[in-house]
Amino acid sequence: MQGVADSVDNPLSLARGRAGEIVSFISRFGLAAVWLLAGVEKSTQGLIHTAQSVEAYEIFGPDWSLLIAQVIGPLEIAGAALLFLGIFLRYAGWLSTAVLVLFIVGISQAWARGLVIDCGCFGEKATPDGQGMDYLLTILRDVVFIFMSMWTAYRPYRKFALHP
């Protein structure tokens, strides 16, 4: 009986629990904000501009780039809605992780091939010196987002969730 009381009253375990909840909250709602901003940016900047950003990676041809440009913004907004509303949080975390890994693959191959492009996300433009985006910084940012996505998949913040 003593062990149960110790675990409940242990300040260290309470602090870890609270810290985990804070990280869960930041991960869920932070990712939702990221996906919302990215999706709204792509949806409002115009289809042609988004298609050109996709095509600049030189992975897809014009037809596929146009199709991707049509769906990527609304899909990002839908992902944000799932996270904000707390619907299928674990699946949303895994889906977010998969999309971010694909983004990193695309950015990495563009960097390795010496392409000078802007990311196409958050309205980022090429650097003033004409050298394109900062590839390393963009990849590191996405790695942080992957951590947040995986945290959401493993330990979702369930408060205010409609269907966790």
PDB file of C-alpha atoms in Angstrom:
ATOM      1  CA  MET A   1       0.000   0.000   0.000  1.00  0.00           C
ATOM      2  CA  GLN A   2       2.899   2.314   0.731  1.00  0.00           C
ATOM      3  CA  GLY A   3       4.142   1.998  -2.902  1.00  0.00           C
ATOM      4  CA  VAL A   4       0.847   3.226  -4.345  1.00  0.00           C
ATOM      5  CA  ALA A   5       0.817   6.272  -2.092  1.00  0.00           C
ATOM      6  CA  ASP A   6       4.423   7.045  -2.973  1.00  0.00           C
ATOM      7  CA  SER A   7       3.727   6.952  -6.713  1.00  0.00           C
ATOM      8  CA  VAL A   8       0.722   9.259  -6.341  1.00  0.00           C
ATOM      9  CA  ASP A   9       2.476  11.730  -4.069  1.00  0.00           C
ATOM     10  CA  ASN A  10       5.867  11.600  -5.763  1.00  0.00           C
ATOM     11  CA  PRO A  11       6.534  15.133  -7.061  1.00  0.00           C
ATOM     12  CA  LEU A  12       8.933  13.832  -9.712  1.00  0.00           C
ATOM     13  CA  SER A  13       6.329  11.535 -11.279  1.00  0.00           C
ATOM     14  CA  LEU A  14       3.753  14.336 -11.149  1.00  0.00           C
ATOM     15  CA  ALA A  15       6.197  16.703 -12.871  1.00  0.00           C
ATOM     16  CA  ARG A  16       6.942  14.126 -15.569  1.00  0.00           C
ATOM     17  CA  GLY A  17       3.228  13.644 -16.127  1.00  0.00           C
ATOM     18  CA  ARG A  18       2.625  17.371 -16.432  1.00  0.00           C
ATOM     19  CA  ALA A  19       5.636  17.842 -18.697  1.00  0.00           C
ATOM     20  CA  GLY A  20       4.388  15.038 -20.931  1.00  0.00           C
ATOM     21  CA  GLU A  21       0.954  16.640 -21.098  1.00  0.00           C
ATOM     22  CA  ILE A  22       2.511  19.988 -22.036  1.00  0.00           C
ATOM     23  CA  VAL A  23       4.562  18.368 -24.817  1.00  0.00           C
ATOM     24  CA  SER A  24       1.431  16.528 -25.991  1.00  0.00           C
ATOM     25  CA  PHE A  25      -0.565  19.766 -26.040  1.00  0.00           C
ATOM     26  CA  ILE A  26       2.159  21.659 -27.932  1.00  0.00           C
ATOM     27  CA  SER A  27       2.616  18.786 -30.380  1.00  0.00           C
ATOM     28  CA  ARG A  28      -1.062  18.391 -31.216  1.00  0.00           C
ATOM     29  CA  PHE A  29      -2.046  22.023 -31.466  1.00  0.00           C
ATOM     30  CA  GLY A  30       1.324  23.191 -32.804  1.00  0.00           C
ATOM     31  CA  LEU A  31       1.125  20.690 -35.649  1.00  0.00           C
ATOM     32  CA  ALA A  32      -2.455  21.690 -36.315  1.00  0.00           C
ATOM     33  CA  ALA A  33      -1.335  25.311 -36.660  1.00  0.00           C
ATOM     34  CA  VAL A  34       1.570  24.327 -38.928  1.00  0.00           C
ATOM     35  CA  TRP A  35      -0.666  22.277 -41.241  1.00  0.00           C
ATOM     36  CA  LEU A  36      -3.318  24.999 -41.272  1.00  0.00           C
ATOM     37  CA  LEU A  37      -0.818  27.732 -42.173  1.00  0.00           C
ATOM     38  CA  ALA A  38       0.797  25.594 -44.879  1.00  0.00           C
ATOM     39  CA  GLY A  39      -2.542  24.552 -46.346  1.00  0.00           C
ATOM     40  CA  VAL A  40      -4.027  28.034 -46.367  1.00  0.00           C
ATOM     41  CA  GLU A  41      -0.847  29.420 -47.948  1.00  0.00           C
ATOM     42  CA  LYS A  42      -0.944  26.844 -50.739  1.00  0.00           C
ATOM     43  CA  SER A  43      -4.679  27.309 -51.232  1.00  0.00           C
ATOM     44  CA  THR A  44      -4.483  31.104 -51.468  1.00  0.00           C
ATOM     45  CA  GLN A  45      -1.256  31.597 -53.433  1.00  0.00           C
ATOM     46  CA  GLY A  46      -2.831  30.237 -56.574  1.00  0.00           C
ATOM     47  CA  LEU A  47      -2.879  26.893 -58.280  1.00  0.00           C
ATOM     48  CA  ILE A  48      -0.253  27.778 -60.883  1.00  0.00           C
ATOM     49  CA  HIS A  49       2.232  29.008 -58.284  1.00  0.00           C
ATOM     50  CA  THR A  50       1.775  25.877 -56.179  1.00  0.00           C
ATOM     51  CA  ALA A  51       2.125  23.659 -59.262  1.00  0.00           C
ATOM     52  CA  GLN A  52       5.337  25.479 -60.213  1.00  0.00           C
ATOM     53  CA  SER A  53       6.691  24.928 -56.707  1.00  0.00           C
ATOM     54  CA  VAL A  54       5.955  21.207 -56.954  1.00  0.00           C
ATOM     55  CA  GLU A  55       7.403  20.971 -60.457  1.00  0.00           C
ATOM     56  CA  ALA A  56      10.607  22.744 -59.389  1.00  0.00           C
ATOM     57  CA  TYR A  57      11.582  19.619 -57.440  1.00  0.00           C
ATOM     58  CA  GLU A  58      11.850  17.854 -60.816  1.00  0.00           C
ATOM     59  CA  ILE A  59      10.201  14.700 -59.492  1.00  0.00           C
ATOM     60  CA  PHE A  60       6.825  15.016 -61.209  1.00  0.00           C
ATOM     61  CA  GLY A  61       5.855  16.231 -64.649  1.00  0.00           C
ATOM     62  CA  PRO A  62       3.462  19.136 -65.268  1.00  0.00           C
ATOM     63  CA  ASP A  63       0.283  17.033 -65.115  1.00  0.00           C
ATOM     64  CA  TRP A  64       1.163  15.362 -61.810  1.00  0.00           C
ATOM     65  CA  SER A  65       2.438  18.651 -60.381  1.00  0.00           C
ATOM     66  CA  LEU A  66      -0.898  20.275 -61.188  1.00  0.00           C
ATOM     67  CA  LEU A  67      -2.822  17.408 -59.588  1.00  0.00           C
ATOM     68  CA  ILE A  68      -0.655  17.544 -56.451  1.00  0.00           C
ATOM     69  CA  ALA A  69      -1.072  21.330 -56.325  1.00  0.00           C
ATOM     70  CA  GLN A  70      -4.856  20.907 -56.401  1.00  0.00           C
ATOM     71  CA  VAL A  71      -5.001  18.496 -53.474  1.00  0.00           C
ATOM     72  CA  ILE A  72      -2.073  19.322 -51.190  1.00  0.00           C
ATOM     73  CA  GLY A  73      -3.489  22.514 -49.650  1.00  0.00           C
ATOM     74  CA  PRO A  74      -6.931  21.071 -48.859  1.00  0.00           C
ATOM     75  CA  LEU A  75      -5.329  17.880 -47.484  1.00  0.00           C
ATOM     76  CA  GLU A  76      -3.093  19.914 -45.171  1.00  0.00           C
ATOM     77  CA  ILE A  77      -6.132  21.867 -43.967  1.00  0.00           C
ATOM     78  CA  ALA A  78      -8.005  18.586 -43.393  1.00  0.00           C
ATOM     79  CA  GLY A  79      -5.054  17.269 -41.359  1.00  0.00           C
ATOM     80  CA  ALA A  80      -5.119  20.452 -39.294  1.00  0.00           C
ATOM     81  CA  ALA A  81      -8.839  19.994 -38.668  1.00  0.00           C
ATOM     82  CA  LEU A  82      -8.314  16.404 -37.472  1.00  0.00           C
ATOM     83  CA  LEU A  83      -5.693  17.584 -34.998  1.00  0.00           C
ATOM     84  CA  PHE A  84      -7.629  20.647 -33.792  1.00  0.00           C
ATOM     85  CA  LEU A  85     -10.839  18.681 -33.323  1.00  0.00           C
ATOM     86  CA  GLY A  86      -9.093  15.641 -31.876  1.00  0.00           C
ATOM     87  CA  ILE A  87     -10.373  13.102 -34.371  1.00  0.00           C
ATOM     88  CA  PHE A  88      -8.284   9.931 -34.822  1.00  0.00           C
ATOM     89  CA  LEU A  89      -5.267  11.576 -33.195  1.00  0.00           C
ATOM     90  CA  ARG A  90      -2.943   8.574 -33.464  1.00  0.00           C
ATOM     91  CA  TYR A  91      -3.694   8.132 -37.166  1.00  0.00           C
ATOM     92  CA  ALA A  92      -3.309  11.866 -37.743  1.00  0.00           C
ATOM     93  CA  GLY A  93       0.100  11.722 -36.049  1.00  0.00           C
ATOM     94  CA  TRP A  94       1.232   8.810 -38.232  1.00  0.00           C
ATOM     95  CA  LEU A  95      -0.087  10.441 -41.393  1.00  0.00           C
ATOM     96  CA  SER A  96       1.681  13.678 -40.500  1.00  0.00           C
ATOM     97  CA  THR A  97       4.908  11.736 -39.956  1.00  0.00           C
ATOM     98  CA  ALA A  98       4.618  10.030 -43.351  1.00  0.00           C
ATOM     99  CA  VAL A  99       3.958  13.300 -45.185  1.00  0.00           C
ATOM    100  CA  LEU A 100       6.884  15.013 -43.478  1.00  0.00           C
ATOM    101  CA  VAL A 101       9.227  12.143 -44.370  1.00  0.00           C
ATOM    102  CA  LEU A 102       8.130  12.519 -48.009  1.00  0.00           C
ATOM    103  CA  PHE A 103       8.810  16.266 -47.812  1.00  0.00           C
ATOM    104  CA  ILE A 104      12.299  15.589 -46.441  1.00  0.00           C
ATOM    105  CA  VAL A 105      12.986  13.092 -49.231  1.00  0.00           C
ATOM    106  CA  GLY A 106      11.913  15.651 -51.825  1.00  0.00           C
ATOM    107  CA  ILE A 107      13.972  18.438 -50.280  1.00  0.00           C
ATOM    108  CA  SER A 108      17.004  16.176 -49.861  1.00  0.00           C
ATOM    109  CA  GLN A 109      16.980  15.026 -53.478  1.00  0.00           C
ATOM    110  CA  ALA A 110      16.646  18.630 -54.694  1.00  0.00           C
ATOM    111  CA  TRP A 111      19.573  19.661 -52.482  1.00  0.00           C
ATOM    112  CA  ALA A 112      21.709  16.691 -53.614  1.00  0.00           C
ATOM    113  CA  ARG A 113      21.012  17.525 -57.264  1.00  0.00           C
ATOM    114  CA  GLY A 114      21.917  21.181 -56.759  1.00  0.00           C
ATOM    115  CA  LEU A 115      18.460  22.537 -57.621  1.00  0.00           C
ATOM    116  CA  VAL A 116      17.886  26.150 -56.595  1.00  0.00           C
ATOM    117  CA  ILE A 117      14.278  26.270 -55.446  1.00  0.00           C
ATOM    118  CA  ASP A 118      12.086  27.589 -52.678  1.00  0.00           C
ATOM    119  CA  CYS A 119      10.317  25.094 -50.447  1.00  0.00           C
ATOM    120  CA  GLY A 120       6.814  26.005 -51.533  1.00  0.00           C
ATOM    121  CA  CYS A 121       5.642  25.933 -47.926  1.00  0.00           C
ATOM    122  CA  PHE A 122       4.586  28.824 -45.704  1.00  0.00           C
ATOM    123  CA  GLY A 123       5.140  31.279 -48.563  1.00  0.00           C
ATOM    124  CA  GLU A 124       8.908  30.925 -48.290  1.00  0.00           C
ATOM    125  CA  LYS A 125      10.890  32.372 -51.135  1.00  0.00           C
ATOM    126  CA  ALA A 126      14.427  31.794 -52.331  1.00  0.00           C
ATOM    127  CA  THR A 127      17.095  33.557 -50.299  1.00  0.00           C
ATOM    128  CA  PRO A 128      18.068  37.075 -51.400  1.00  0.00           C
ATOM    129  CA  ASP A 129      21.430  35.820 -52.668  1.00  0.00           C
ATOM    130  CA  GLY A 130      19.609  33.586 -55.180  1.00  0.00           C
ATOM    131  CA  GLN A 131      20.840  30.352 -53.597  1.00  0.00           C
ATOM    132  CA  GLY A 132      17.375  28.908 -52.985  1.00  0.00           C
ATOM    133  CA  MET A 133      16.060  27.822 -49.651  1.00  0.00           C
ATOM    134  CA  ASP A 134      18.263  26.890 -46.736  1.00  0.00           C
ATOM    135  CA  TYR A 135      17.986  23.136 -47.252  1.00  0.00           C
ATOM    136  CA  LEU A 136      19.552  22.084 -43.965  1.00  0.00           C
ATOM    137  CA  LEU A 137      17.408  24.439 -41.897  1.00  0.00           C
ATOM    138  CA  THR A 138      14.261  23.305 -43.721  1.00  0.00           C
ATOM    139  CA  ILE A 139      15.092  19.634 -43.138  1.00  0.00           C
ATOM    140  CA  LEU A 140      15.877  20.263 -39.457  1.00  0.00           C
ATOM    141  CA  ARG A 141      12.566  22.105 -39.060  1.00  0.00           C
ATOM    142  CA  ASP A 142      10.748  19.136 -40.590  1.00  0.00           C
ATOM    143  CA  VAL A 143      12.605  16.751 -38.261  1.00  0.00           C
ATOM    144  CA  VAL A 144      11.221  18.738 -35.317  1.00  0.00           C
ATOM    145  CA  PHE A 145       7.747  18.436 -36.879  1.00  0.00           C
ATOM    146  CA  ILE A 146       8.302  14.672 -37.227  1.00  0.00           C
ATOM    147  CA  PHE A 147       9.119  14.468 -33.522  1.00  0.00           C
ATOM    148  CA  MET A 148       5.884  16.344 -32.773  1.00  0.00           C
ATOM    149  CA  SER A 149       3.935  14.054 -35.117  1.00  0.00           C
ATOM    150  CA  MET A 150       5.341  10.903 -33.563  1.00  0.00           C
ATOM    151  CA  TRP A 151       4.692  12.241 -30.074  1.00  0.00           C
ATOM    152  CA  THR A 152       1.082  12.847 -31.100  1.00  0.00           C
ATOM    153  CA  ALA A 153       0.858   9.300 -32.466  1.00  0.00           C
ATOM    154  CA  TYR A 154       2.279   7.752 -29.293  1.00  0.00           C
ATOM    155  CA  ARG A 155       0.898  10.074 -26.640  1.00  0.00           C
ATOM    156  CA  PRO A 156      -1.929  12.182 -28.037  1.00  0.00           C
ATOM    157  CA  TYR A 157      -3.336  15.073 -26.042  1.00  0.00           C
ATOM    158  CA  ARG A 158      -6.881  13.819 -25.551  1.00  0.00           C
ATOM    159  CA  LYS A 159      -8.424  16.768 -23.758  1.00  0.00           C
ATOM    160  CA  PHE A 160     -10.933  18.567 -25.961  1.00  0.00           C
ATOM    161  CA  ALA A 161     -10.802  15.639 -28.413  1.00  0.00           C
ATOM    162  CA  LEU A 162     -13.992  14.557 -30.141  1.00  0.00           C
ATOM    163  CA  HIS A 163     -12.754  11.068 -30.998  1.00  0.00           C
ATOM    164  CA  PRO A 164      -9.165  10.418 -29.911  1.00  0.00           C
TER     165      PRO A 164
END
